[in-house]
Amino acid sequence: MRPIDAMLAILRDEGVTTVFGNPGTSELPFVDGLSQVDDIDYVLGVHEGPLVAMASGYARATRRTAFVSLHIAAGLANGLVGLLNASRSRTPLVVTAGQQDRRHLASDPMLSGDLVGLAKAAVKQTFDVQHAHDLPIMLRRAFAAAAAPPAGPVFLSIPMDLLAEDTDVSVPRRSTVAGLPAAAALPEAADILCAAHRPAIVAGDGVGRDGAVADLVALAEAIGATVYHQPMHDEVDFPAGHPLHAGILPPTNAGIRQRLAGHDLVFIVGTHAFMAHHYTPGPAIPPAAHVVQLDTDPAELGRNFPVRLGLLGALGPSLRGLAELVGDFPPARTRIRLARRESLARAVEVDRKVRAAAGAAPLDPYGAVGAIAAGLPADAVVVEEAITTGVLLRDMLRLDRPGALVHTVGGGLGNGIGLAVGHRMGAPDHPTIAVLGDGCAMFGLQGLWTAARYRVPVTFLVMNNGEYRTLKQTLDSWGSASSATGRYVGLDIGHLDFTHAAEFFGIDTVRATDTDHLREIVAKSAIADGPLLVDVPITGHAGRNP
């Protein structure tokens, strides 16, 4: 079997039906091989940044490893931000790039470079394929490594002439690897949980990724624990409408410590070190609180804080085992009743803020997110990359269905458009609404080309305030000279008419005129048959118009 045929056979065997790619000369043997088959689709992206985001969205929707083909050093460099995001979000990708022909590689031909060195800092593992007979086994290893905990992107450099060789290679069979069992020491963990007077649970993105939300709910109800989402979470890791849900932890150690104050036990499940963003002095865990931690990655246990008990094991089975061991725990019922009253009070306050902020464009940001939340179809997926408006939106949304929220804690901007396109391709039955900051949208605008080309029915909401509002707010929190004078250097992008951008790519577009109009637009996403871009004018920093 020729190397290219072996490669395609392995892709099929690994469940790949879609390749996300942007080709160049060094990928021509691969795309030529794809032209001979009809069971693997090729999704073209015109820039590698949003392209890698599309693959990430597809992988998250299908819960399978996605496959990406980039073009040599330059294309790989363009895709690095997506790889960094995928690494942080634990998204399994197998990424290849075609290297220059080996017969003149020593002469440093155009576009060649150290592909493995370039990728190494952004991915979980790298492979430099130099011999045709090594390609099948290295590709098998790549798929296994991408999916193994902690999941993430894996990179292979494949010289273009290697795929074109007329050499007979063999394809190794796919290995079956058993997953992790439930953690050991569950009886000891159950005793610690039941002995706590005021337990808290931090629900990390591993819970959503591993399909363990219902198991965490069962345990939280069994002990009556207050549940917080990890900072800047990527997934629905606990139902936001559940009375035990107390919101999202802030992305600073001081903020986390303040929210967890009063809890004598913190049970941390499937989260990467709390993901603090801005520096604040001191630890995240209150000094009086004990920590029990459960994760599938042994490197996470006790990584940034001491734990009373660290549990390594599959999240779902471990949580189910704990819930069974806890059994009927009488204090839980009282705790749940108190939490329900607090939850209703929070909902009333949110509703009051939304009503006060309703009105015409430019919309108050709170009014805008209230309209979005009110208009969401029941089975919708929200892709959020809106920074300041996104913080308000998360406070507003009551998403209960696992998979209903898509974000990346990687922080590399420009991910939102591609994530939404890829996710809708992988989950075609769920209306998809992408809520994007105007600055974020500018980083990944080329992803609209793919949305238009393949008629992907995503509703893109661009929250347009003409500035980098989050940076202004950060300077204000520092008591900076910029804040005192009102002069912010490099933080204004001006009024941009995103309807023109949509028209350029051939996408239907509309500008929201008021909160009722925006709610109606979002509601109609349930019956969308193609992409729609919505320009949403919102007030800027300190209430100024864009």
Coordinates of C-alpha atoms in Angstrom, one line a residue:
M1 CA 0.0 0.0 0.0
R2 CA 1.4 3.4 -0.9
P3 CA 2.0 5.9 1.9
I4 CA -0.9 8.2 0.9
D5 CA -3.3 5.2 0.7
A6 CA -2.1 4.0 4.1
M7 CA -2.7 7.5 5.5
L8 CA -6.3 7.6 4.2
A9 CA -7.0 4.1 5.5
I10 CA -5.9 5.1 9.0
L11 CA -8.0 8.3 8.9
R12 CA -11.1 6.2 8.0
D13 CA -10.2 3.7 10.7
E14 CA -9.9 6.5 13.3
G15 CA -13.4 7.8 12.4
V16 CA -12.3 10.8 10.4
T17 CA -14.9 11.8 7.8
T18 CA -14.0 15.5 7.5
V19 CA -10.6 17.1 7.0
F20 CA -10.2 20.8 7.8
G21 CA -7.5 22.2 5.5
N22 CA -5.8 25.1 3.7
P23 CA -3.5 23.6 1.0
G24 CA -0.3 24.7 -0.6
T25 CA 2.2 22.9 -2.8
S26 CA 3.6 20.7 0.0
E27 CA 0.1 19.3 0.6
L28 CA -0.8 18.6 -3.0
P29 CA 0.0 14.8 -2.7
F30 CA -2.5 14.7 0.2
V31 CA -5.3 16.6 -1.5
D32 CA -4.7 14.7 -4.7
G33 CA -5.2 11.5 -2.7
L34 CA -8.4 12.8 -1.3
S35 CA -9.7 13.5 -4.8
Q36 CA -9.7 9.7 -5.3
V37 CA -12.1 9.0 -2.4
D38 CA -15.7 10.0 -1.7
D39 CA -16.0 9.1 2.0
I40 CA -13.8 11.9 3.5
D41 CA -14.9 15.5 3.0
Y42 CA -12.5 18.4 2.7
V43 CA -13.6 21.6 4.4
L44 CA -11.6 24.6 3.0
G45 CA -10.7 27.5 5.2
V46 CA -9.0 30.6 3.7
H47 CA -7.0 31.4 6.8
E48 CA -5.4 28.9 9.2
G49 CA -6.4 30.8 12.4
P50 CA -10.2 30.3 12.1
L51 CA -9.6 27.0 10.3
V52 CA -8.0 25.3 13.4
A53 CA -10.9 26.8 15.5
M54 CA -13.4 25.1 13.1
A55 CA -11.7 21.8 13.7
S56 CA -11.8 22.4 17.5
G57 CA -15.5 23.2 17.3
Y58 CA -16.1 20.1 15.3
A59 CA -14.1 17.9 17.7
R60 CA -16.1 19.3 20.7
A61 CA -19.5 18.8 19.0
T62 CA -18.7 15.2 17.8
R63 CA -16.6 14.2 20.8
R64 CA -14.1 12.8 18.3
T65 CA -10.6 13.7 17.4
A66 CA -10.6 16.1 14.4
F67 CA -8.0 16.2 11.6
V68 CA -6.3 19.3 10.3
S69 CA -4.1 19.9 7.2
L70 CA -1.9 23.1 7.3
H71 CA 0.5 24.4 4.8
I72 CA 4.2 24.1 5.7
A73 CA 5.9 26.6 8.2
A74 CA 3.8 29.7 7.3
G75 CA 0.4 28.0 7.5
L76 CA 1.5 26.3 10.8
A77 CA 2.5 29.7 12.2
N78 CA -0.9 31.1 11.3
G79 CA -2.6 28.2 13.0
L80 CA -0.6 28.4 16.2
V81 CA -3.2 30.5 18.1
G82 CA -5.8 27.8 17.4
L83 CA -3.4 25.1 18.7
L84 CA -2.7 27.1 21.9
N85 CA -6.4 27.4 22.5
A86 CA -7.0 23.7 21.8
S87 CA -4.2 22.8 24.2
R88 CA -5.7 24.9 27.0
S89 CA -9.2 23.6 26.3
R90 CA -8.0 19.9 26.1
T91 CA -9.4 19.5 22.6
P92 CA -8.1 16.4 20.6
L93 CA -6.7 17.3 17.2
V94 CA -4.3 15.6 14.9
V95 CA -2.6 18.3 12.8
T96 CA -0.3 17.8 9.9
A97 CA 1.7 20.1 7.7
G98 CA 3.6 19.2 4.5
Q99 CA 7.3 19.8 4.7
Q100 CA 9.3 20.7 1.6
D101 CA 10.7 17.9 -0.6
R102 CA 13.5 16.1 1.3
R103 CA 15.7 16.0 -1.9
H104 CA 16.5 19.7 -1.6
L105 CA 15.6 20.4 2.0
A106 CA 19.3 20.9 2.9
S107 CA 19.3 23.9 0.5
D108 CA 16.7 25.8 2.7
P109 CA 14.1 26.1 0.0
M110 CA 11.3 28.6 0.2
L111 CA 8.7 28.2 3.0
S112 CA 10.7 25.3 4.6
G113 CA 11.5 25.5 8.3
D114 CA 11.7 23.7 11.6
L115 CA 8.0 22.7 11.7
V116 CA 8.4 20.5 14.7
G117 CA 10.2 23.2 16.6
L118 CA 7.6 25.7 15.6
A119 CA 4.7 23.5 16.8
K120 CA 6.3 22.1 20.0
A121 CA 5.3 24.8 22.4
A122 CA 1.7 24.8 21.3
V123 CA 0.9 21.1 21.1
K124 CA 1.0 18.0 23.3
Q125 CA 3.3 15.9 21.2
T126 CA 5.2 16.2 17.8
F127 CA 6.3 13.7 15.2
D128 CA 8.9 14.4 12.4
V129 CA 8.1 11.7 9.8
Q130 CA 11.2 11.0 7.7
H131 CA 10.5 7.5 6.3
A132 CA 7.5 6.1 4.5
H133 CA 7.4 3.0 6.6
D134 CA 7.2 5.2 9.8
L135 CA 4.2 7.2 8.7
P136 CA 1.5 4.6 9.6
I137 CA 2.7 3.9 13.1
M138 CA 3.4 7.6 13.9
L139 CA -0.1 8.5 12.7
R140 CA -1.6 5.8 14.9
R141 CA 0.5 7.2 17.8
A142 CA -0.7 10.7 17.1
F143 CA -4.4 9.7 17.3
A144 CA -3.8 7.8 20.5
A145 CA -1.9 10.7 22.1
A146 CA -4.4 13.3 21.1
A147 CA -7.3 11.5 22.9
A148 CA -5.4 10.3 26.0
P149 CA -5.9 12.3 29.1
P150 CA -5.2 15.2 29.1
A151 CA -6.4 15.4 25.5
G152 CA -5.0 18.0 23.2
P153 CA -3.5 18.7 19.7
V154 CA -0.7 16.6 18.3
F155 CA 1.4 17.6 15.3
L156 CA 3.1 15.7 12.4
S157 CA 5.5 17.1 9.8
I158 CA 5.2 15.0 6.6
P159 CA 7.6 15.8 3.6
M160 CA 5.6 16.1 0.4
D161 CA 7.7 13.6 -1.5
L162 CA 7.2 11.0 1.2
L163 CA 3.5 10.8 0.4
A164 CA 4.2 10.5 -3.3
E165 CA 6.6 7.6 -2.9
D166 CA 5.8 4.4 -4.8
T167 CA 6.7 2.3 -1.7
D168 CA 4.7 -0.5 -0.1
V169 CA 3.9 0.2 3.6
S170 CA 1.8 -1.7 6.0
V171 CA -1.0 -0.4 8.2
P172 CA -1.0 -1.4 11.9
R173 CA -4.3 -2.4 13.4
R174 CA -6.0 0.2 15.6
S175 CA -5.4 -0.5 19.3
T176 CA -8.2 -0.7 21.9
V177 CA -7.1 1.0 25.1
A178 CA -9.3 0.8 28.2
G179 CA -10.2 4.0 29.9
L180 CA -9.4 5.0 33.5
P181 CA -11.5 3.2 36.2
A182 CA -13.1 4.9 39.1
A183 CA -10.7 6.4 41.5
A184 CA -9.4 4.5 44.5
A185 CA -10.0 5.8 48.1
L186 CA -13.6 6.8 47.4
P187 CA -14.8 5.7 50.9
E188 CA -12.3 8.0 52.5
A189 CA -13.3 10.9 50.1
A190 CA -17.0 10.3 51.0
D191 CA -16.3 10.5 54.7
I192 CA -14.5 13.8 54.2
L193 CA -17.4 15.2 52.1
C194 CA -20.0 14.2 54.7
A195 CA -18.0 15.6 57.6
A196 CA -17.9 19.1 56.1
H197 CA -20.2 21.7 57.5
R198 CA -20.3 23.8 54.4
P199 CA -18.9 22.0 51.4
A200 CA -18.3 23.6 48.0
I201 CA -17.7 22.0 44.6
V202 CA -15.8 23.6 41.8
A203 CA -17.0 22.2 38.5
G204 CA -14.3 22.1 35.9
D205 CA -14.4 21.7 32.2
G206 CA -13.4 18.1 32.5
V207 CA -16.9 17.4 33.8
G208 CA -18.5 18.7 30.6
R209 CA -15.9 17.1 28.3
D210 CA -16.3 13.7 29.9
G211 CA -20.1 13.7 30.0
A212 CA -20.2 13.6 33.8
V213 CA -22.6 16.6 34.4
A214 CA -25.5 14.4 35.6
D215 CA -23.1 12.5 37.9
L216 CA -21.9 15.7 39.5
V217 CA -25.5 16.9 40.0
A218 CA -26.3 13.7 41.8
L219 CA -23.3 14.1 44.2
A220 CA -24.0 17.8 44.8
E221 CA -27.6 17.0 45.7
A222 CA -26.5 14.1 47.9
I223 CA -24.4 16.3 50.1
G224 CA -26.1 19.7 49.5
A225 CA -22.9 21.4 48.3
T226 CA -22.7 24.9 46.8
V227 CA -21.4 24.5 43.2
Y228 CA -19.3 27.0 41.4
H229 CA -18.1 26.9 37.8
Q230 CA -14.4 27.2 37.2
P231 CA -13.3 30.7 36.0
M232 CA -13.9 31.4 32.3
H233 CA -15.3 27.9 31.8
D234 CA -15.5 26.3 28.3
E235 CA -18.5 24.1 28.9
V236 CA -21.7 23.6 30.8
D237 CA -20.2 21.7 33.7
F238 CA -23.2 22.1 36.0
P239 CA -26.8 23.2 35.2
A240 CA -26.8 27.0 35.6
G241 CA -30.5 26.9 36.6
H242 CA -30.0 24.5 39.4
P243 CA -30.5 26.0 42.9
L244 CA -27.1 24.7 44.1
H245 CA -25.3 26.6 41.3
A246 CA -23.8 29.8 42.7
G247 CA -22.2 31.1 39.5
I248 CA -18.7 31.4 38.1
L249 CA -15.6 31.9 40.1
P250 CA -13.7 35.1 39.2
P251 CA -10.3 34.7 37.4
T252 CA -8.1 36.0 40.2
N253 CA -6.8 34.2 43.3
A254 CA -8.2 37.0 45.5
G255 CA -11.6 36.8 43.9
I256 CA -11.7 33.0 44.2
R257 CA -10.6 33.1 47.8
Q258 CA -13.3 35.6 48.6
R259 CA -16.1 33.5 47.0
L260 CA -14.9 30.4 48.7
A261 CA -14.6 32.0 52.1
G262 CA -16.8 30.3 54.7
H263 CA -16.5 26.9 53.0
D264 CA -14.6 24.4 55.1
L265 CA -14.2 21.9 52.2
V266 CA -13.6 22.5 48.5
F267 CA -14.1 19.6 46.2
I268 CA -12.4 20.4 42.8
V269 CA -13.4 18.3 39.9
G270 CA -11.7 18.2 36.5
T271 CA -10.3 21.7 36.4
H272 CA -6.8 23.1 35.5
A273 CA -5.5 25.1 38.4
F274 CA -8.4 27.5 38.5
M275 CA -7.2 29.4 35.4
A276 CA -6.4 32.8 37.2
H277 CA -6.0 35.6 34.7
H278 CA -4.9 38.8 36.5
Y279 CA -2.3 38.5 39.3
T280 CA -3.5 39.1 42.9
P281 CA -1.4 38.2 45.9
G282 CA -2.1 35.1 48.0
P283 CA -3.5 31.7 47.3
A284 CA -6.9 30.9 45.8
I285 CA -8.0 28.5 48.5
P286 CA -9.0 30.0 51.9
P287 CA -6.5 28.9 54.6
A288 CA -9.2 27.2 56.7
A289 CA -10.5 25.0 53.9
H290 CA -9.5 21.5 53.1
V291 CA -9.3 20.4 49.4
V292 CA -10.3 17.1 47.8
Q293 CA -9.4 16.9 44.1
L294 CA -10.6 14.5 41.4
D295 CA -9.0 14.5 37.9
T296 CA -8.0 12.3 35.0
D297 CA -4.6 13.9 34.8
P298 CA -2.2 13.0 37.6
A299 CA -0.2 16.2 37.1
E300 CA -3.2 18.3 38.3
L301 CA -3.5 16.7 41.7
G302 CA -2.0 19.1 44.3
R303 CA -0.4 21.1 41.5
N304 CA -1.0 24.6 42.8
F305 CA -2.4 24.0 46.3
P306 CA -2.1 21.2 48.8
V307 CA -4.8 18.6 48.9
R308 CA -6.1 16.6 51.7
L309 CA -6.9 13.8 49.3
G310 CA -6.2 13.6 45.6
L311 CA -8.2 11.2 43.5
L312 CA -7.1 9.9 40.1
G313 CA -9.8 8.3 38.0
A314 CA -12.6 8.6 35.5
L315 CA -14.8 11.4 36.5
G316 CA -18.3 9.9 35.8
P317 CA -17.7 6.5 37.6
S318 CA -15.9 8.2 40.5
L319 CA -18.7 10.8 41.0
R320 CA -21.3 8.0 40.8
G321 CA -19.4 6.0 43.3
L322 CA -19.2 8.9 45.7
A323 CA -22.9 9.6 45.4
E324 CA -23.7 6.0 46.2
L325 CA -21.4 6.0 49.2
V326 CA -22.9 9.2 50.6
G327 CA -26.4 7.8 50.2
D328 CA -29.2 9.6 52.1
F329 CA -27.4 12.5 53.9
P330 CA -30.1 14.4 55.9
P331 CA -28.3 17.8 56.0
A332 CA -28.5 18.0 52.2
R333 CA -32.2 18.6 52.1
T334 CA -31.9 21.7 54.3
R335 CA -29.0 23.0 52.3
I336 CA -30.9 22.6 49.0
R337 CA -33.9 24.5 50.4
L338 CA -31.7 27.5 51.4
A339 CA -30.0 27.4 48.1
R340 CA -33.3 27.5 46.2
R341 CA -34.4 30.7 48.0
E342 CA -31.0 32.3 47.2
S343 CA -31.3 31.2 43.6
L344 CA -34.8 32.8 43.2
A345 CA -33.5 36.0 44.8
R346 CA -30.7 36.2 42.3
A347 CA -33.1 35.6 39.4
V348 CA -35.3 38.4 40.5
E349 CA -32.4 40.8 40.6
V350 CA -31.2 39.8 37.2
D351 CA -34.7 40.3 35.8
R352 CA -34.8 43.8 37.3
K353 CA -31.5 44.8 35.7
V354 CA -32.6 43.5 32.3
R355 CA -35.9 45.4 32.4
A356 CA -34.1 48.6 33.4
A357 CA -31.6 48.2 30.5
A358 CA -34.1 47.5 27.7
G359 CA -34.3 50.0 24.9
A360 CA -33.2 51.2 21.4
A361 CA -29.7 51.0 19.8
P362 CA -27.0 51.6 20.8
L363 CA -28.1 49.0 23.3
D364 CA -27.0 48.9 26.9
P365 CA -24.8 45.8 27.2
Y366 CA -27.0 44.3 29.9
G367 CA -30.1 44.9 27.8
A368 CA -28.4 43.2 24.9
V369 CA -27.5 40.1 26.8
G370 CA -30.9 40.0 28.3
A371 CA -32.5 40.0 24.9
I372 CA -30.1 37.2 23.7
A373 CA -30.9 35.0 26.7
A374 CA -34.6 35.6 26.3
G375 CA -34.6 34.7 22.6
L376 CA -32.5 31.6 22.8
P377 CA -34.1 28.4 21.3
A378 CA -34.4 25.7 23.9
D379 CA -31.8 23.4 22.2
A380 CA -29.4 26.2 21.1
V381 CA -25.6 26.2 21.4
V382 CA -24.0 29.5 22.5
V383 CA -20.5 30.1 21.3
E384 CA -19.1 33.0 23.4
E385 CA -16.1 35.2 22.5
A386 CA -17.3 38.6 23.6
I387 CA -15.0 39.4 26.6
T388 CA -16.8 42.1 28.6
T389 CA -20.3 41.5 27.2
G390 CA -19.6 37.8 27.5
V391 CA -19.1 38.1 31.3
L392 CA -22.6 39.7 31.5
L393 CA -24.0 37.1 29.3
R394 CA -22.7 34.2 31.4
D395 CA -24.3 35.8 34.4
M396 CA -27.6 35.9 32.6
L397 CA -27.7 32.6 30.8
R398 CA -29.4 29.6 32.5
L399 CA -28.0 26.9 30.3
D400 CA -28.7 23.5 31.7
R401 CA -28.0 21.2 28.8
P402 CA -24.4 19.8 28.6
G403 CA -22.8 21.0 25.4
A404 CA -24.9 24.2 25.2
L405 CA -21.9 26.5 25.8
V406 CA -18.7 26.6 23.8
H407 CA -15.8 28.9 24.7
T408 CA -12.0 28.6 25.0
V409 CA -10.0 29.3 28.1
G410 CA -6.9 29.6 25.8
G411 CA -7.6 33.3 25.4
G412 CA -6.3 33.5 21.8
L413 CA -8.7 35.9 20.1
G414 CA -10.4 35.1 16.8
N415 CA -11.6 31.7 17.8
G416 CA -15.3 32.4 18.0
I417 CA -16.3 32.5 14.3
G418 CA -14.4 29.3 13.5
L419 CA -15.6 27.5 16.7
A420 CA -19.2 28.2 15.8
V421 CA -18.9 27.1 12.2
G422 CA -17.1 23.8 13.1
H423 CA -19.5 23.1 16.0
R424 CA -22.6 23.5 13.8
M425 CA -21.0 21.2 11.2
G426 CA -20.5 18.6 13.9
A427 CA -23.9 19.2 15.6
P428 CA -26.3 20.1 12.7
D429 CA -29.4 19.7 14.8
H430 CA -28.7 22.4 17.3
P431 CA -29.2 26.1 16.4
T432 CA -25.9 27.9 16.9
I433 CA -25.5 31.5 18.1
A434 CA -22.0 33.0 18.2
V435 CA -21.8 36.1 20.5
L436 CA -18.6 37.9 19.4
G437 CA -16.9 41.1 20.5
D438 CA -16.1 43.4 17.6
G439 CA -12.4 43.2 18.3
C440 CA -12.6 39.4 18.6
A441 CA -14.5 39.2 15.3
M442 CA -11.7 41.1 13.5
F443 CA -9.2 38.5 14.4
G444 CA -11.1 35.6 12.8
L445 CA -13.2 37.3 10.1
Q446 CA -11.9 35.0 7.3
G447 CA -14.0 32.2 8.9
L448 CA -17.1 33.8 7.4
W449 CA -15.9 32.6 4.0
T450 CA -16.3 29.0 5.1
A451 CA -19.7 29.7 6.7
A452 CA -20.9 31.2 3.4
R453 CA -19.3 28.6 1.1
Y454 CA -20.9 25.6 3.0
R455 CA -24.1 27.5 4.0
V456 CA -23.5 26.8 7.7
P457 CA -26.5 28.1 9.6
V458 CA -24.9 30.1 12.4
T459 CA -26.2 33.4 13.7
F460 CA -23.2 35.7 14.4
L461 CA -23.9 38.5 16.8
V462 CA -21.2 41.1 16.8
M463 CA -21.4 43.2 19.9
N464 CA -20.1 46.5 18.4
N465 CA -18.8 49.1 20.8
G466 CA -15.8 50.3 18.7
E467 CA -13.2 49.7 21.4
Y468 CA -11.2 47.2 23.5
R469 CA -13.5 47.8 26.5
T470 CA -12.0 45.1 28.7
L471 CA -8.5 46.8 28.6
K472 CA -10.1 50.1 29.6
Q473 CA -11.8 48.5 32.5
T474 CA -8.6 46.9 33.6
L475 CA -6.7 50.2 33.5
D476 CA -9.6 51.7 35.6
S477 CA -9.2 49.0 38.2
W478 CA -5.5 49.8 38.5
G479 CA -6.3 53.5 39.0
S480 CA -4.1 54.3 36.0
A481 CA -3.2 57.7 34.4
S482 CA -5.3 56.6 31.4
S483 CA -8.3 56.2 33.7
A484 CA -7.7 59.6 35.4
T485 CA -7.4 61.5 32.1
G486 CA -9.8 59.5 30.0
R487 CA -7.1 59.1 27.3
Y488 CA -6.6 55.4 26.4
V489 CA -3.8 54.8 23.9
G490 CA -4.4 52.1 21.3
L491 CA -7.7 50.9 22.7
D492 CA -10.2 52.4 20.2
I493 CA -10.9 50.7 16.9
G494 CA -13.7 53.2 15.9
H495 CA -17.1 52.5 14.4
L496 CA -17.0 49.5 12.1
D497 CA -20.0 48.6 10.0
F498 CA -20.0 44.8 10.1
T499 CA -22.9 44.5 7.7
H500 CA -20.4 45.5 5.0
A501 CA -18.1 42.6 6.1
A502 CA -21.0 40.2 5.8
E503 CA -22.0 41.4 2.4
F504 CA -18.4 41.0 1.2
F505 CA -18.5 37.3 2.1
G506 CA -22.0 36.8 0.7
I507 CA -23.7 36.4 4.1
D508 CA -27.1 37.8 4.9
T509 CA -27.0 40.6 7.5
V510 CA -29.1 42.9 9.7
R511 CA -28.5 45.6 12.3
A512 CA -30.3 45.2 15.6
T513 CA -32.5 48.3 16.3
D514 CA -33.6 47.6 19.9
T515 CA -33.7 44.8 22.5
D516 CA -37.0 43.4 21.2
H517 CA -35.6 43.2 17.7
L518 CA -32.5 41.4 18.9
R519 CA -34.6 38.9 20.9
E520 CA -36.6 38.2 17.8
I521 CA -33.5 37.7 15.6
V522 CA -32.1 35.2 18.1
A523 CA -35.3 33.3 18.3
K524 CA -35.4 32.9 14.5
S525 CA -32.0 31.2 14.6
A526 CA -34.0 28.0 15.3
I527 CA -35.2 28.0 11.7
A528 CA -32.1 29.4 10.0
D529 CA -31.0 27.7 6.7
G530 CA -27.8 29.7 6.2
P531 CA -25.5 32.1 8.1
L532 CA -26.6 35.4 9.3
L533 CA -24.4 38.2 10.7
V534 CA -26.1 40.7 13.1
D535 CA -24.4 44.0 13.9
V536 CA -25.4 44.8 17.5
P537 CA -24.5 48.5 18.4
I538 CA -23.9 48.7 22.1
T539 CA -22.7 51.5 24.3
G540 CA -19.0 51.7 25.0
H541 CA -16.9 52.4 28.1
A542 CA -18.5 54.6 30.6
G543 CA -21.7 54.5 28.6
R544 CA -20.4 56.2 25.5
N545 CA -21.8 55.4 22.1
P546 CA -19.5 53.7 19.5

